[in-house]
Amino acid sequence: MATLAEQVQGERMARIVLSMLAEPDDLTTGYILGRHGGVATLSLVESDHYVTGLGRADVLLWRERLRARIAPDLMERVAEAEQYGFGTLIPADREWPAGLDDLGDRAPYVLWTQGASSFLATALSDRNDHRCSRVHPLRRTRHQRTCGGSGR
């Protein structure tokens, strides 16, 4: 069976998968992602390779936590998000809010969007608009909403 790193198609998809595996503000994920990129981070989740700059125990706990969340239908959920018309922003995108880079290892892995992300200018607030729980109905009204976390 192919690994996640082999199944993803580039940095964007890797970050989407990571957003489904790791909690927002996961410092270990943020550290590795910031230094190695999304595809390599997924590869490190599934491998036993050493991660420079992190303690062995920290990496083992991180792997155990993320591996437990790899569901058989994970890649189907990625495709489903695309099917529902959700967009994404990653740091390489022109529309990525530059201020998020100030968060360093705590920066979101990906921002989920609905609508024209070129108009993205303000934070969502109100506890992430109740964790973006109303995104699906808003999709029919073409409102813009953004959520940077997994919404758990």
mmCIF file of C-alpha atoms in Angstrom:
data_model
loop_
_atom_site.group_PDB
_atom_site.id
_atom_site.type_symbol
_atom_site.label_atom_id
_atom_site.label_comp_id
_atom_site.label_asym_id
_atom_site.label_seq_id
_atom_site.Cartn_x
_atom_site.Cartn_y
_atom_site.Cartn_z
ATOM 1 C CA MET A 1 0.000 0.000 0.000
ATOM 2 C CA ALA A 2 1.255 3.471 -0.856
ATOM 3 C CA THR A 3 2.262 5.810 1.956
ATOM 4 C CA LEU A 4 0.488 9.114 2.500
ATOM 5 C CA ALA A 5 3.537 10.966 1.203
ATOM 6 C CA GLU A 6 3.305 8.920 -2.008
ATOM 7 C CA GLN A 7 -0.439 9.558 -2.371
ATOM 8 C CA VAL A 8 -0.429 13.333 -1.947
ATOM 9 C CA GLN A 9 0.112 15.551 -4.944
ATOM 10 C CA GLY A 10 2.312 18.373 -3.749
ATOM 11 C CA GLU A 11 2.574 20.745 -0.818
ATOM 12 C CA ARG A 12 -1.060 21.878 -0.795
ATOM 13 C CA MET A 13 -2.500 18.377 -0.544
ATOM 14 C CA ALA A 14 0.110 17.420 2.066
ATOM 15 C CA ARG A 15 -0.926 20.371 4.236
ATOM 16 C CA ILE A 16 -4.604 19.471 3.800
ATOM 17 C CA VAL A 17 -3.861 15.946 5.030
ATOM 18 C CA LEU A 18 -1.817 17.315 7.943
ATOM 19 C CA SER A 19 -4.739 19.547 8.936
ATOM 20 C CA MET A 20 -6.840 16.388 9.222
ATOM 21 C CA LEU A 21 -4.244 14.561 11.321
ATOM 22 C CA ALA A 22 -2.694 17.159 13.620
ATOM 23 C CA GLU A 23 -4.360 19.511 16.051
ATOM 24 C CA PRO A 24 -3.997 23.215 15.311
ATOM 25 C CA ASP A 25 -1.082 24.773 17.192
ATOM 26 C CA ASP A 26 0.778 21.439 17.425
ATOM 27 C CA LEU A 27 4.329 22.680 17.972
ATOM 28 C CA THR A 28 5.973 19.442 16.841
ATOM 29 C CA THR A 29 4.035 19.385 13.572
ATOM 30 C CA GLY A 30 4.681 23.098 13.071
ATOM 31 C CA TYR A 31 8.403 22.684 13.737
ATOM 32 C CA ILE A 32 8.801 19.830 11.259
ATOM 33 C CA LEU A 33 6.512 21.397 8.639
ATOM 34 C CA GLY A 34 8.381 24.699 8.786
ATOM 35 C CA ARG A 35 11.737 23.037 8.197
ATOM 36 C CA HIS A 36 10.889 20.172 5.851
ATOM 37 C CA GLY A 37 7.618 21.026 4.060
ATOM 38 C CA GLY A 38 4.358 19.114 3.936
ATOM 39 C CA VAL A 39 5.291 16.065 1.884
ATOM 40 C CA ALA A 40 8.429 15.376 3.935
ATOM 41 C CA THR A 41 6.453 15.894 7.163
ATOM 42 C CA LEU A 42 3.962 13.213 6.097
ATOM 43 C CA SER A 43 6.864 10.950 5.214
ATOM 44 C CA LEU A 44 8.322 11.495 8.695
ATOM 45 C CA VAL A 45 4.967 10.611 10.289
ATOM 46 C CA GLU A 46 5.068 7.189 8.652
ATOM 47 C CA SER A 47 8.801 6.502 8.903
ATOM 48 C CA ASP A 48 11.128 5.918 11.820
ATOM 49 C CA HIS A 49 13.700 8.478 10.680
ATOM 50 C CA TYR A 50 15.381 10.819 13.134
ATOM 51 C CA VAL A 51 14.133 14.419 13.184
ATOM 52 C CA THR A 52 16.950 16.909 13.735
ATOM 53 C CA GLY A 53 16.318 19.350 16.566
ATOM 54 C CA LEU A 54 13.691 17.283 18.380
ATOM 55 C CA GLY A 55 14.042 14.772 21.178
ATOM 56 C CA ARG A 56 13.499 11.118 20.354
ATOM 57 C CA ALA A 57 10.634 10.787 22.866
ATOM 58 C CA ASP A 58 8.876 13.882 21.481
ATOM 59 C CA VAL A 59 9.039 12.495 17.948
ATOM 60 C CA LEU A 60 7.805 9.057 19.035
ATOM 61 C CA LEU A 61 4.800 10.576 20.822
ATOM 62 C CA TRP A 62 4.083 12.837 17.831
ATOM 63 C CA ARG A 63 4.182 9.888 15.420
ATOM 64 C CA GLU A 64 1.969 7.783 17.647
ATOM 65 C CA ARG A 65 -0.587 10.592 17.941
ATOM 66 C CA LEU A 66 -0.744 11.309 14.193
ATOM 67 C CA ARG A 67 -0.563 7.689 13.044
ATOM 68 C CA ALA A 68 -3.605 6.891 15.197
ATOM 69 C CA ARG A 69 -5.594 9.423 13.139
ATOM 70 C CA ILE A 70 -4.776 7.958 9.737
ATOM 71 C CA ALA A 71 -8.143 6.549 8.706
ATOM 72 C CA PRO A 72 -8.618 4.293 5.673
ATOM 73 C CA ASP A 73 -10.874 6.939 4.097
ATOM 74 C CA LEU A 74 -8.516 9.873 4.699
ATOM 75 C CA MET A 75 -7.766 10.537 1.031
ATOM 76 C CA GLU A 76 -11.492 10.248 0.241
ATOM 77 C CA ARG A 77 -12.170 12.994 2.806
ATOM 78 C CA VAL A 78 -9.580 15.185 1.072
ATOM 79 C CA ALA A 79 -11.356 14.661 -2.258
ATOM 80 C CA GLU A 80 -14.733 15.298 -0.614
ATOM 81 C CA ALA A 81 -13.593 18.697 0.673
ATOM 82 C CA GLU A 82 -12.638 19.635 -2.871
ATOM 83 C CA GLN A 83 -15.956 18.316 -4.187
ATOM 84 C CA TYR A 84 -17.875 20.580 -1.784
ATOM 85 C CA GLY A 85 -16.042 23.558 -3.204
ATOM 86 C CA PHE A 86 -13.741 24.353 -0.303
ATOM 87 C CA GLY A 87 -10.609 26.201 -1.268
ATOM 88 C CA THR A 88 -7.312 26.395 0.550
ATOM 89 C CA LEU A 89 -4.536 28.836 1.108
ATOM 90 C CA ILE A 90 -0.985 27.821 1.951
ATOM 91 C CA PRO A 91 2.021 30.053 2.702
ATOM 92 C CA ALA A 92 3.170 29.936 -0.938
ATOM 93 C CA ASP A 93 -0.093 31.574 -2.089
ATOM 94 C CA ARG A 94 -0.208 35.296 -2.805
ATOM 95 C CA GLU A 95 -3.413 35.609 -0.740
ATOM 96 C CA TRP A 96 -1.862 34.016 2.368
ATOM 97 C CA PRO A 97 -2.151 36.565 5.207
ATOM 98 C CA ALA A 98 1.477 37.601 5.794
ATOM 99 C CA GLY A 99 0.832 38.218 9.493
ATOM 100 C CA LEU A 100 0.377 34.478 10.024
ATOM 101 C CA ASP A 101 4.072 34.002 9.313
ATOM 102 C CA ASP A 102 4.754 35.804 12.607
ATOM 103 C CA LEU A 103 3.302 32.766 14.388
ATOM 104 C CA GLY A 104 6.296 30.639 13.378
ATOM 105 C CA ASP A 105 5.786 26.991 14.353
ATOM 106 C CA ARG A 106 2.273 27.854 15.549
ATOM 107 C CA ALA A 107 1.091 29.045 12.115
ATOM 108 C CA PRO A 108 -1.860 27.200 10.544
ATOM 109 C CA TYR A 109 -0.866 24.394 8.177
ATOM 110 C CA VAL A 110 -3.546 25.484 5.707
ATOM 111 C CA LEU A 111 -6.450 27.926 5.655
ATOM 112 C CA TRP A 112 -9.766 26.519 4.446
ATOM 113 C CA THR A 113 -11.751 29.009 2.397
ATOM 114 C CA GLN A 114 -15.101 29.301 0.734
ATOM 115 C CA GLY A 115 -15.545 32.014 -1.854
ATOM 116 C CA ALA A 116 -13.047 34.480 -3.267
ATOM 117 C CA SER A 117 -9.946 34.357 -1.089
ATOM 118 C CA SER A 118 -8.612 37.492 -2.789
ATOM 119 C CA PHE A 119 -10.951 39.466 -0.507
ATOM 120 C CA LEU A 120 -9.542 37.864 2.628
ATOM 121 C CA ALA A 121 -8.750 40.719 4.986
ATOM 122 C CA THR A 122 -10.146 40.142 8.466
ATOM 123 C CA ALA A 123 -9.988 37.455 11.119
ATOM 124 C CA LEU A 124 -13.019 35.235 11.569
ATOM 125 C CA SER A 125 -13.168 35.505 15.407
ATOM 126 C CA ASP A 126 -16.143 34.504 17.605
ATOM 127 C CA ARG A 127 -14.251 31.316 18.416
ATOM 128 C CA ASN A 128 -13.550 30.791 14.740
ATOM 129 C CA ASP A 129 -17.188 31.425 13.909
ATOM 130 C CA HIS A 130 -18.073 28.480 16.092
ATOM 131 C CA ARG A 131 -15.331 26.429 14.466
ATOM 132 C CA CYS A 132 -16.649 27.200 11.004
ATOM 133 C CA SER A 133 -19.607 24.941 11.717
ATOM 134 C CA ARG A 134 -21.817 26.979 9.449
ATOM 135 C CA VAL A 135 -19.586 26.858 6.383
ATOM 136 C CA HIS A 136 -21.597 24.222 4.573
ATOM 137 C CA PRO A 137 -24.908 26.189 4.528
ATOM 138 C CA LEU A 138 -23.059 29.409 3.674
ATOM 139 C CA ARG A 139 -21.556 27.812 0.620
ATOM 140 C CA ARG A 140 -24.902 28.214 -1.132
ATOM 141 C CA THR A 141 -25.003 31.951 -0.355
ATOM 142 C CA ARG A 142 -21.437 32.615 -1.527
ATOM 143 C CA HIS A 143 -20.288 34.139 1.761
ATOM 144 C CA GLN A 144 -16.553 34.115 2.520
ATOM 145 C CA ARG A 145 -15.451 32.169 5.612
ATOM 146 C CA THR A 146 -12.021 30.964 6.612
ATOM 147 C CA CYS A 147 -11.001 28.434 9.228
ATOM 148 C CA GLY A 148 -7.379 27.576 9.969
ATOM 149 C CA GLY A 149 -7.850 24.556 12.208
ATOM 150 C CA SER A 150 -9.209 21.074 12.080
ATOM 151 C CA GLY A 151 -12.482 22.166 13.692
ATOM 152 C CA ARG A 152 -12.489 19.415 16.293
#
